[in-house]
Coordinates of C-alpha atoms in Angstrom, one line a residue:
M26 CA 0.0 0.0 0.0
I27 CA 0.9 3.7 -0.2
N28 CA 3.9 4.8 1.8
L29 CA 2.5 7.1 4.6
K30 CA 5.8 8.8 5.2
S31 CA 6.2 9.6 1.5
F32 CA 2.7 10.9 1.5
A33 CA 3.4 13.1 4.5
I34 CA 6.6 14.5 3.0
S35 CA 4.7 15.4 -0.2
L36 CA 2.0 17.2 1.7
V37 CA 4.4 19.1 3.8
F38 CA 6.3 20.0 0.7
L39 CA 3.1 21.4 -0.9
A40 CA 2.4 23.4 2.2
L41 CA 5.9 24.8 2.3
F42 CA 5.8 26.2 -1.2
C43 CA 2.2 27.3 -1.9
S44 CA 0.5 30.5 -0.8
V45 CA -2.6 30.2 1.5
N46 CA -6.0 31.5 0.7
N47 CA -7.2 33.0 4.1
T48 CA -10.8 31.8 4.0
N49 CA -9.9 28.3 3.0
F50 CA -7.0 28.2 5.4
V51 CA -9.3 28.8 8.3
Y52 CA -11.5 26.0 7.2
A53 CA -8.5 23.7 6.7
N54 CA -7.2 24.5 10.1
A55 CA -10.6 23.5 11.6
I56 CA -10.4 20.1 9.9
A57 CA -7.6 18.7 12.0
P58 CA -5.3 21.0 13.9
T59 CA -3.4 18.2 15.7
F60 CA -2.8 14.5 15.5
D61 CA -4.6 13.8 18.7
T62 CA -7.9 15.6 17.8
V63 CA -9.5 15.6 14.3
V64 CA -12.3 18.1 14.0
T65 CA -14.5 18.7 11.0
T66 CA -17.1 21.4 10.7
D67 CA -19.3 20.0 7.9
G68 CA -20.1 16.7 9.5
K69 CA -19.3 14.6 6.5
Y70 CA -16.7 12.6 8.3
P71 CA -17.3 13.0 12.1
V72 CA -14.4 12.5 14.4
T73 CA -16.1 9.6 16.0
E74 CA -15.6 7.5 12.9
F75 CA -11.8 7.6 13.4
E76 CA -9.8 5.3 15.7
T77 CA -7.2 7.8 16.7
A78 CA -5.5 5.3 19.0
T79 CA -4.2 3.4 15.9
V80 CA -2.1 6.2 14.5
G81 CA 0.7 6.3 17.1
Q82 CA 3.4 5.1 14.7
D83 CA 2.2 7.5 12.0
R84 CA 2.2 10.4 14.4
A85 CA 5.8 9.5 15.4
D86 CA 6.8 9.4 11.7
Y87 CA 5.2 12.8 11.2
L88 CA 6.9 14.4 14.1
A89 CA 10.3 13.2 12.8
R90 CA 9.4 14.9 9.5
A91 CA 8.2 18.0 11.3
N92 CA 11.8 18.8 12.3
A93 CA 12.9 18.7 8.7
H94 CA 9.9 20.9 7.8
N95 CA 10.8 23.5 10.4
S96 CA 14.4 23.6 9.2
F97 CA 13.2 24.0 5.6
A98 CA 10.8 26.7 6.5
K99 CA 13.6 28.7 8.2
S100 CA 15.8 28.2 5.1
L101 CA 13.0 29.7 3.0
S102 CA 13.0 32.8 5.2
S103 CA 16.2 33.9 3.5
Y104 CA 14.3 34.4 0.3
Q105 CA 12.6 37.6 1.6
P106 CA 10.7 39.6 0.5
V107 CA 9.3 37.2 -2.1
I108 CA 8.2 34.3 0.2
E109 CA 6.8 36.5 2.9
K110 CA 4.3 37.8 0.4
L111 CA 3.1 34.3 -0.2
L112 CA 3.0 32.7 3.2
T113 CA 4.2 33.0 6.8
E114 CA 6.0 30.4 8.9
Q115 CA 3.0 30.1 11.2
Q116 CA 0.7 29.4 8.3
L117 CA 3.2 26.8 7.1
V118 CA 3.2 25.0 10.4
V119 CA -0.5 24.9 10.9
L120 CA -1.3 24.1 7.3
S121 CA 1.1 21.2 7.1
E122 CA -0.2 19.8 10.4
T123 CA -3.7 20.1 9.0
L124 CA -3.0 18.3 5.7
T125 CA -0.8 15.6 7.2
S126 CA -2.8 14.7 10.3
S127 CA -6.1 14.7 8.5
A128 CA -4.9 12.4 5.7
I129 CA -2.8 10.1 8.0
V130 CA -5.6 9.6 10.5
A131 CA -8.1 8.9 7.7
H132 CA -5.7 6.5 5.9
S133 CA -4.8 4.7 9.1
T134 CA -8.4 4.0 9.8
K135 CA -8.9 2.8 6.2
K136 CA -11.4 5.5 5.5
F137 CA -10.2 5.9 1.9
D138 CA -13.1 8.1 0.8
A139 CA -12.2 10.4 3.7
V140 CA -8.5 10.4 2.7
N141 CA -9.4 11.5 -0.8
Y142 CA -11.9 14.1 0.6
Y143 CA -9.3 15.6 2.9
Y144 CA -6.7 15.6 0.2
I145 CA -8.9 17.4 -2.3
K146 CA -10.0 19.8 0.4
S147 CA -6.4 20.6 1.3
L148 CA -5.5 21.2 -2.3
N149 CA -8.4 23.6 -2.5
T150 CA -6.8 25.7 0.3
L151 CA -3.7 26.2 -1.9
D152 CA -3.4 29.0 -4.4
L153 CA -1.3 27.3 -7.0
S154 CA -1.4 30.2 -9.4
N155 CA 1.4 31.9 -7.5
F156 CA 3.4 28.7 -7.1
A157 CA 5.5 28.7 -10.2
H158 CA 6.1 32.4 -9.9
A159 CA 7.4 32.1 -6.4
I160 CA 9.8 29.4 -7.3
S161 CA 11.0 31.3 -10.4
L162 CA 11.8 34.3 -8.2
V163 CA 13.8 32.5 -5.6
L164 CA 15.3 29.7 -7.6
E165 CA 15.8 28.8 -11.3
P166 CA 12.8 29.8 -13.4
Q167 CA 12.3 26.4 -14.8
I168 CA 11.8 24.9 -11.4
G169 CA 8.4 26.5 -10.9
T170 CA 6.8 24.9 -14.0
L171 CA 8.4 21.5 -13.2
V172 CA 7.2 21.3 -9.6
N173 CA 3.8 22.6 -10.6
D174 CA 3.5 19.9 -13.2
V175 CA 4.7 17.2 -10.8
N176 CA 2.4 18.3 -8.1
A177 CA -0.5 18.2 -10.5
A178 CA 0.4 14.7 -11.6
L179 CA 0.9 13.7 -7.9
S180 CA -2.5 15.1 -7.0
N181 CA -4.2 13.2 -9.9
N182 CA -2.2 10.0 -9.1
F183 CA -3.1 10.1 -5.4
T184 CA -6.8 10.7 -6.2
E185 CA -6.8 7.7 -8.5
I186 CA -5.1 5.6 -5.8
S187 CA -7.6 6.7 -3.2
E188 CA -10.5 5.9 -5.5
L189 CA -9.0 2.5 -6.3
Q190 CA -8.5 1.7 -2.6
A191 CA -12.1 2.6 -2.0
Q192 CA -13.1 0.3 -4.9
Y193 CA -10.9 -2.5 -3.4
A194 CA -12.6 -2.3 -0.1
K195 CA -16.0 -2.7 -1.8
A196 CA -14.9 -5.5 -4.2
K197 CA -17.0 -8.7 -3.9
T198 CA -14.7 -11.2 -5.6
K199 CA -11.0 -12.1 -5.3
L200 CA -10.7 -11.6 -9.1
D201 CA -12.0 -8.0 -8.8
Q202 CA -9.7 -7.4 -5.9
Q203 CA -6.7 -8.7 -7.8
A204 CA -7.5 -6.5 -10.8
I205 CA -7.8 -3.4 -8.6
K206 CA -4.7 -4.3 -6.7
N207 CA -2.7 -4.5 -9.9
K208 CA -3.9 -1.0 -10.9
I209 CA -3.0 0.3 -7.4
S210 CA 0.5 -1.2 -7.7
A211 CA 1.0 0.5 -11.1
N212 CA -0.2 3.8 -9.7
E213 CA 2.0 3.5 -6.6
T214 CA 5.0 3.1 -8.7
N215 CA 4.1 6.3 -10.5
F216 CA 3.4 7.9 -7.1
E217 CA 6.9 7.0 -5.8
T218 CA 8.5 8.4 -8.9
L219 CA 6.8 11.7 -8.5
N220 CA 7.4 11.7 -4.8
F221 CA 11.2 11.1 -5.2
T222 CA 11.3 13.7 -7.8
L223 CA 9.8 16.2 -5.4
Q224 CA 12.1 15.1 -2.7
S225 CA 15.0 15.7 -5.1
F226 CA 13.7 19.3 -5.5
T227 CA 13.3 19.7 -1.7
A228 CA 17.0 18.6 -1.2
Y229 CA 18.0 20.9 -4.1
A230 CA 16.2 23.9 -2.5
N231 CA 18.1 23.2 0.8
A232 CA 21.4 22.9 -1.0
D233 CA 21.6 19.2 -0.1
Y234 CA 22.7 18.3 -3.6
D235 CA 23.9 14.8 -2.7
N236 CA 20.5 13.8 -1.5
G237 CA 19.0 15.6 -4.4
K238 CA 20.9 13.3 -6.8
I239 CA 20.1 10.2 -4.8
N240 CA 16.3 11.0 -4.8
A241 CA 16.3 11.8 -8.5
S242 CA 18.1 8.5 -9.2
K243 CA 15.5 6.6 -7.2
A244 CA 12.8 8.2 -9.2
I245 CA 14.6 7.1 -12.4
E246 CA 14.8 3.5 -11.0
Y247 CA 11.0 3.5 -10.6
S248 CA 10.4 5.1 -14.0
P249 CA 13.5 5.1 -16.4
N250 CA 11.6 7.1 -19.0
Y251 CA 10.5 9.9 -16.6
A252 CA 12.1 13.1 -18.0
D253 CA 11.6 15.3 -15.0
A254 CA 13.7 13.0 -12.8
Y255 CA 16.7 13.3 -15.2
F256 CA 16.1 17.0 -15.2
M257 CA 16.2 17.3 -11.4
R258 CA 19.3 15.1 -11.2
G259 CA 20.9 17.4 -13.8
L260 CA 20.2 20.5 -11.6
N261 CA 21.8 18.8 -8.6
L262 CA 24.8 17.8 -10.7
I263 CA 25.3 21.4 -11.9
A264 CA 25.2 22.5 -8.3
T265 CA 28.1 20.1 -7.5
K266 CA 30.1 21.4 -10.5
N267 CA 29.6 18.2 -12.5
S268 CA 28.7 19.8 -15.8
T269 CA 29.6 16.7 -17.8
D270 CA 27.1 14.3 -16.2
A271 CA 24.5 17.2 -15.9
M272 CA 24.6 17.6 -19.7
I273 CA 24.1 13.8 -20.1
D274 CA 21.1 14.0 -17.9
F275 CA 19.6 17.0 -19.7
T276 CA 20.1 15.2 -23.0
S277 CA 18.4 12.2 -21.5
A278 CA 15.5 14.4 -20.4
I279 CA 15.2 15.8 -24.0
E280 CA 15.3 12.2 -25.4
K281 CA 12.5 11.2 -23.1
D282 CA 10.5 14.4 -23.9
P283 CA 11.6 16.3 -27.0
T284 CA 9.4 19.3 -25.9
F285 CA 11.2 19.7 -22.6
V286 CA 12.0 23.4 -22.9
D287 CA 13.9 23.8 -19.7
A288 CA 16.1 21.0 -20.4
Y289 CA 17.1 22.6 -23.7
N290 CA 17.6 25.9 -21.8
N291 CA 19.9 24.3 -19.2
R292 CA 21.8 22.3 -21.7
G293 CA 22.3 25.5 -23.7
M294 CA 23.9 27.1 -20.6
L295 CA 26.2 24.2 -20.3
Y296 CA 27.2 24.5 -23.9
I297 CA 28.1 28.1 -23.2
E298 CA 30.3 26.9 -20.3
A299 CA 31.9 24.4 -22.6
N300 CA 32.6 27.1 -25.2
D301 CA 30.4 25.6 -27.8
P302 CA 28.3 28.6 -28.9
E303 CA 26.8 27.0 -32.0
K304 CA 25.2 24.2 -30.0
A305 CA 24.1 26.6 -27.4
I306 CA 22.4 28.8 -30.0
A307 CA 20.7 25.7 -31.4
D308 CA 19.3 24.8 -27.9
F309 CA 18.1 28.4 -27.3
T310 CA 16.5 28.5 -30.7
M311 CA 14.7 25.2 -29.9
C312 CA 13.5 26.8 -26.6
I313 CA 12.1 29.8 -28.5
S314 CA 10.3 27.6 -31.0
L315 CA 8.7 25.6 -28.1
R316 CA 8.1 28.6 -25.9
P317 CA 8.2 32.0 -27.7
D318 CA 7.9 33.9 -24.5
L319 CA 10.9 32.4 -22.8
V320 CA 12.9 35.6 -22.1
N321 CA 16.1 33.9 -21.0
A322 CA 16.4 32.1 -24.4
Y323 CA 16.4 35.4 -26.3
I324 CA 18.9 37.0 -23.8
Q325 CA 21.3 34.1 -24.0
R326 CA 21.1 33.7 -27.8
G327 CA 21.5 37.5 -28.2
T328 CA 24.5 37.5 -25.9
L329 CA 26.1 34.7 -28.0
Y330 CA 25.3 36.6 -31.3
Y331 CA 26.9 39.7 -29.8
K332 CA 30.1 37.8 -29.0
Q333 CA 30.1 36.6 -32.6
N334 CA 29.8 40.2 -33.7
K335 CA 26.4 39.5 -35.2
K336 CA 25.0 42.6 -33.7
D337 CA 21.9 43.0 -35.7
L338 CA 20.8 39.5 -34.7
A339 CA 21.7 40.2 -31.1
L340 CA 19.7 43.5 -31.2
A341 CA 16.7 41.6 -32.6
D342 CA 16.8 39.1 -29.7
F343 CA 17.2 41.8 -27.0
N344 CA 14.4 43.7 -28.5
Q345 CA 12.1 40.7 -28.3
A346 CA 13.3 39.9 -24.8
L347 CA 12.3 43.5 -23.7
T348 CA 8.9 43.2 -25.5
I349 CA 8.2 40.2 -23.2
D350 CA 9.8 41.6 -20.1
S351 CA 10.2 45.3 -20.1
K352 CA 11.8 45.4 -16.6
N353 CA 14.8 43.2 -17.3
A354 CA 17.7 45.5 -16.4
Q355 CA 20.4 43.2 -17.8
T356 CA 18.8 43.2 -21.2
Y357 CA 18.7 47.0 -21.3
L358 CA 22.4 46.9 -20.4
K359 CA 23.2 44.5 -23.3
R360 CA 21.2 46.4 -25.8
G361 CA 22.8 49.6 -24.7
N362 CA 26.2 48.1 -25.4
I363 CA 25.1 47.4 -29.0
Y364 CA 23.8 50.9 -29.5
F365 CA 27.0 52.2 -28.1
D366 CA 29.1 50.1 -30.4
K367 CA 27.0 51.3 -33.4
G368 CA 27.5 54.9 -32.3
A369 CA 23.9 55.5 -31.5
F370 CA 24.8 57.2 -28.2
D371 CA 21.4 58.7 -27.5
L372 CA 19.8 55.3 -27.6
A373 CA 22.6 53.7 -25.6
L374 CA 22.2 56.4 -22.9
I375 CA 18.5 55.7 -22.7
D376 CA 19.1 52.0 -22.2
F377 CA 22.0 52.4 -19.7
E378 CA 19.9 54.8 -17.6
K379 CA 17.0 52.5 -17.7
A380 CA 19.2 49.6 -16.5
T381 CA 20.4 51.7 -13.6
D382 CA 16.8 52.8 -12.8
L383 CA 15.9 49.0 -12.6
G384 CA 18.7 48.3 -10.1
I385 CA 21.9 47.8 -12.1
S386 CA 24.7 49.3 -10.0
D387 CA 27.6 48.3 -12.3
A388 CA 30.3 50.9 -12.0
S389 CA 31.4 50.5 -15.6
V390 CA 27.8 51.3 -16.7
L391 CA 27.6 54.4 -14.6
L392 CA 30.9 55.5 -16.0
V393 CA 29.7 55.1 -19.6
I394 CA 26.6 57.1 -18.7
G395 CA 28.7 59.8 -17.3
N396 CA 31.0 59.9 -20.3
I397 CA 28.2 60.0 -22.9
N398 CA 26.5 62.9 -21.0
F399 CA 29.9 64.6 -20.8
D400 CA 30.5 64.3 -24.5
Q401 CA 27.0 65.6 -25.2
K402 CA 27.7 68.5 -22.9
K403 CA 24.9 67.4 -20.5
F404 CA 27.2 68.2 -17.5
P405 CA 24.6 68.0 -14.6
E406 CA 23.6 64.5 -15.8
A407 CA 27.2 63.6 -16.2
I408 CA 27.9 64.8 -12.6
T409 CA 25.1 62.6 -11.2
A410 CA 26.4 59.5 -13.0
Y411 CA 30.0 60.1 -11.9
Y412 CA 29.0 60.5 -8.3
K413 CA 27.0 57.2 -8.4
Y414 CA 30.1 55.7 -10.0
L415 CA 32.3 57.0 -7.2
A416 CA 30.0 55.6 -4.6
I417 CA 31.1 52.1 -5.9
S418 CA 34.7 52.8 -7.0
R419 CA 36.2 55.7 -5.1
N420 CA 39.8 55.3 -6.3
D421 CA 39.3 56.3 -9.9
I422 CA 41.3 59.5 -10.4
T423 CA 40.0 60.0 -13.9
V424 CA 36.5 60.4 -12.7
Y425 CA 37.5 63.1 -10.2
V426 CA 39.1 64.9 -13.1
K427 CA 36.0 64.5 -15.2
L428 CA 33.9 65.9 -12.4
G429 CA 36.2 68.8 -12.1
N430 CA 35.9 69.4 -15.9
C431 CA 32.1 69.3 -15.6
F432 CA 32.1 71.9 -12.8
D433 CA 34.6 74.0 -14.9
Q434 CA 32.1 74.0 -17.8
L435 CA 29.4 75.1 -15.4
K436 CA 31.7 77.8 -14.1
Q437 CA 31.5 76.3 -10.6
Y438 CA 35.2 76.6 -10.0
D439 CA 35.1 76.2 -6.3
T440 CA 33.5 72.8 -6.6
A441 CA 35.8 71.9 -9.4
I442 CA 38.7 72.6 -7.1
V443 CA 37.3 70.1 -4.5
E444 CA 37.3 67.4 -7.2
Y445 CA 40.8 68.2 -8.4
T446 CA 42.0 68.2 -4.8
N447 CA 40.4 64.7 -4.4
A448 CA 42.4 63.6 -7.5
L449 CA 45.6 65.0 -6.0
A450 CA 45.1 62.8 -3.0
F451 CA 45.7 59.8 -5.4
D452 CA 48.1 61.3 -7.9
K453 CA 50.3 64.4 -7.3
T454 CA 51.0 65.1 -11.0
V455 CA 51.6 68.2 -13.1
Q456 CA 48.2 67.8 -14.7
M457 CA 46.4 67.7 -11.4
Y458 CA 48.2 70.8 -10.0
S459 CA 47.6 72.6 -13.3
L460 CA 43.9 72.1 -13.4
R461 CA 43.5 73.3 -9.8
A462 CA 45.9 76.2 -10.3
N463 CA 43.9 77.5 -13.3
D464 CA 40.7 77.4 -11.2
Y465 CA 42.3 79.2 -8.3
F466 CA 43.4 81.9 -10.7
L467 CA 39.9 82.3 -12.0
L468 CA 38.5 82.6 -8.5
A469 CA 41.2 85.2 -7.7
A470 CA 39.5 87.6 -10.0
S471 CA 36.9 88.2 -7.2
N472 CA 39.0 87.1 -4.2
K473 CA 42.7 88.0 -4.4
T474 CA 43.6 85.5 -1.6
F475 CA 43.4 82.7 -4.3
Y476 CA 46.4 84.2 -6.0
D477 CA 48.5 82.7 -3.2
S478 CA 46.9 79.3 -3.8
T479 CA 47.7 79.7 -7.5
I480 CA 51.3 80.5 -6.8
S481 CA 51.6 77.5 -4.4
D482 CA 50.3 75.1 -7.1
C483 CA 52.4 76.5 -9.8
S484 CA 55.5 76.2 -7.6
A485 CA 54.5 72.5 -7.0
I486 CA 54.4 72.1 -10.8
I487 CA 57.8 73.7 -11.3
A488 CA 59.2 71.4 -8.6
L489 CA 58.0 68.4 -10.7
D490 CA 58.8 70.0 -14.1
A491 CA 61.4 72.8 -14.0
V492 CA 60.8 73.7 -17.7
N493 CA 57.0 74.0 -17.5
A494 CA 56.4 77.4 -19.3
D495 CA 52.7 77.3 -18.4
A496 CA 53.4 77.2 -14.7
Y497 CA 55.9 80.1 -14.9
L498 CA 53.5 82.1 -16.9
L499 CA 50.6 81.6 -14.5
R500 CA 52.7 82.2 -11.5
G501 CA 54.1 85.4 -13.0
R502 CA 50.6 86.6 -13.7
S503 CA 49.6 85.9 -10.1
Y504 CA 52.7 87.8 -8.8
K505 CA 51.8 90.7 -11.2
A506 CA 48.2 90.8 -9.8
L507 CA 49.6 91.0 -6.3
L508 CA 51.9 93.9 -7.5
N509 CA 55.0 91.8 -6.8
Q510 CA 56.7 92.9 -10.0
D511 CA 60.2 91.5 -9.5
P512 CA 59.2 87.9 -9.1
A513 CA 56.7 88.3 -11.8
I514 CA 59.4 89.7 -14.2
A515 CA 61.6 86.7 -13.2
D516 CA 58.9 84.2 -14.1
F517 CA 58.1 85.9 -17.4
S518 CA 61.7 86.0 -18.3
K519 CA 61.9 82.3 -17.6
V520 CA 59.1 81.7 -20.0
I521 CA 60.9 83.8 -22.7
E522 CA 64.1 81.8 -22.0
L523 CA 62.1 78.5 -22.5
N524 CA 60.9 79.9 -25.9
P525 CA 57.5 78.1 -25.9
E526 CA 54.9 78.4 -28.7
N527 CA 54.3 81.9 -30.1
A528 CA 51.1 82.6 -28.2
K529 CA 52.7 81.9 -24.8
L530 CA 55.9 83.7 -25.8
A531 CA 54.0 86.8 -26.9
A532 CA 52.0 86.8 -23.7
A533 CA 55.2 86.6 -21.6
F534 CA 56.6 89.7 -23.4
N535 CA 53.3 91.6 -23.0
F536 CA 53.0 90.8 -19.3
R537 CA 56.6 91.6 -18.6
A538 CA 56.2 94.9 -20.4
W539 CA 53.4 95.9 -18.1
C540 CA 55.5 94.9 -15.0
Y541 CA 58.2 97.3 -16.3
V542 CA 55.6 100.0 -16.7
A543 CA 54.5 99.4 -13.1
K544 CA 58.0 99.8 -11.8
G545 CA 58.3 103.2 -13.6
G546 CA 61.3 105.1 -14.7
N547 CA 62.8 105.8 -18.1
S548 CA 64.9 102.7 -18.3
N549 CA 61.9 100.5 -17.4
N550 CA 59.8 102.3 -20.0
V551 CA 62.5 101.4 -22.6
H552 CA 62.3 97.8 -21.6
A553 CA 58.5 98.0 -21.7
T554 CA 58.6 99.5 -25.2
Q555 CA 60.9 96.7 -26.4
D556 CA 58.7 94.0 -24.9
F557 CA 55.4 95.4 -26.4
L558 CA 57.0 95.5 -29.8
K559 CA 58.4 92.0 -29.4
A560 CA 54.9 90.7 -28.5
L561 CA 53.7 92.2 -31.8
I562 CA 56.5 90.6 -33.7
V563 CA 55.9 87.2 -32.2
D564 CA 52.1 87.2 -32.6
P565 CA 51.2 90.0 -35.1
A566 CA 47.6 88.8 -35.6
N567 CA 46.6 89.3 -32.0
P568 CA 44.9 92.7 -31.6
N569 CA 45.4 92.8 -27.9
Y570 CA 49.1 93.6 -28.3
D571 CA 48.3 96.6 -30.6
Y572 CA 45.9 97.8 -27.9
S573 CA 48.5 97.3 -25.2
L574 CA 51.1 99.3 -27.1
A575 CA 48.5 102.1 -27.8
Q576 CA 47.7 102.3 -24.1
F577 CA 51.3 102.4 -23.1
Y578 CA 52.1 105.2 -25.6
D579 CA 49.1 107.0 -24.2
S580 CA 50.2 106.6 -20.6
I581 CA 53.8 108.0 -21.3
K582 CA 52.6 110.8 -23.6
Q583 CA 54.3 109.3 -26.6
A584 CA 54.2 111.3 -29.8
T585 CA 50.6 111.6 -30.9
P586 CA 51.0 110.0 -34.3
D587 CA 52.5 106.8 -32.8
T588 CA 49.6 106.5 -30.3
I589 CA 46.9 107.1 -33.0
N590 CA 48.6 104.6 -35.4
A591 CA 48.7 101.9 -32.6
Y592 CA 45.0 102.4 -32.0
K593 CA 44.3 102.3 -35.7
A594 CA 46.3 99.0 -36.0
F595 CA 44.1 97.6 -33.3
L596 CA 40.9 98.7 -35.0
K597 CA 42.0 97.1 -38.3
K598 CA 42.4 93.7 -36.6
A599 CA 39.6 93.8 -34.1
A600 CA 36.7 95.8 -35.6
A601 CA 34.8 92.8 -37.0
N602 CA 35.3 90.8 -33.8
P603 CA 32.4 91.2 -31.3
E604 CA 34.7 90.0 -28.6
Y605 CA 36.5 93.4 -28.7
K606 CA 33.4 95.6 -28.9
D607 CA 34.1 97.6 -25.8
K608 CA 37.8 98.1 -26.7
V609 CA 36.9 99.1 -30.3
E610 CA 34.6 101.8 -29.0
A611 CA 37.2 103.1 -26.5
A612 CA 39.9 103.2 -29.3
K613 CA 37.6 105.1 -31.6
K614 CA 36.8 107.6 -29.0
R615 CA 40.5 108.0 -28.0
I616 CA 41.6 108.6 -31.7
V617 CA 39.1 111.4 -32.0
E618 CA 40.2 112.9 -28.7
L619 CA 43.8 112.9 -30.0
G620 CA 42.7 114.7 -33.1
G621 CA 43.0 111.7 -35.4
Q622 CA 40.7 110.7 -38.3
L623 CA 38.7 107.4 -38.2

């Protein structure tokens, strides 16, 4: 006859995984809350019909199983918050007691109609619609469908056994009894197959993979053609890193059932592991042909196509995957990579941002988002992405520099300085000091104390690079702004000595000339005149140097024609440039004041 312990395990297993309908749960609780007392509310099977004294051994068996049940229930608690939405541990305990005690008591007293009645009633308390979804969320997606199917088969099988047992009790001849007994035997073999398959899953869910393999093997012994048993053994083999035997089992499952989608899916994953992309693609293609809504198959096949540089095929698969599941963050990420490779940066940015909105916190993705926004001059968006990136990877100097660049573009120089300072904490280089020094100099226009910070950073640059013309030029300008003419002249002279590109060389002559003017005296004026003229020789296209010369002549009362000619030279170069609008108007006015003609 049927194995009561196996039956109890199966019922407890059902109770563990299925959500509970509150109304039916209360009713089920009222059926049989303990082993010692069986209470019904509808009177169909009164408690007086049961001989509770005969169930002592079955009660002991159940209590032994209850410990395993409690351990399993606790292990499920780690899958929060999914499981807590479906059931609570207290509901598990009470429901499993209800199902098991009712059925065991009824079976032990040979009230087979009652066994079937209780079993069907208990199944009605379970909301199986959430079953597959719950499993798919906490374990592999294919498990939910498999266990649902096995449970349905187990329910039908047990119902048939119960009905046959009831018929056997009513049979009038030995011939009839034997015929029924043969049917019962065949069904019990099927029952054990299903039950061991479920026990294999229970072990798998508890990470007890050795017992998972043992139970699946027992199921195969009962029914060598049962595909689900091979599949469950394959899952347990994967968990123990035995991919070779797992692939054999998935192949066996496919041979027993050529429509076994999840076996194709898992074998495809193993082909990926074995670096056999063509066979993997074939298996995922078969998955899609059998189940067109299987998201994982599109994602895996698309990923393989992408690695083969078949980006259009990959894009088509990712598009289809997102049509089915629009909240799959990884798929947005993968599609974004294709758009990025194709140069469709706007589309890539949309997908990458969607992926992060859905929970992807991959630092490299955040960095790409930041860089795309930076290149598109969307600096606030770039800043947001970079800060998220730094929350994950704080030691990336390049991102601090990028942040500083963003704030520079937004003219938030004080914040840019903070980021360049962060970069300097990791890498004290000429570039880092230069970026910060330039921002200190810009802030000094409204707060002269920042000239000292500029000078300090420029000195640090020069200590690292004694021939850095930019550092001498910027430090000289800072000294000049602080009216420290001699060190300023020394720095400009160093720039001239280094003979940099014309623009910098001309600037050095021009700034040194004004330092000589500030010092005063005829000899300094001579030096100033020479430097203003040298600036014009080095960079004759720059109207600023004509204007400087004109202003200098004006300040020392140089002969009027020389001053007027200098202003006119400036106007010739600058009149069409709106950048010099104010200076152009001032030059025109001064020419007229000096008696010249425009």
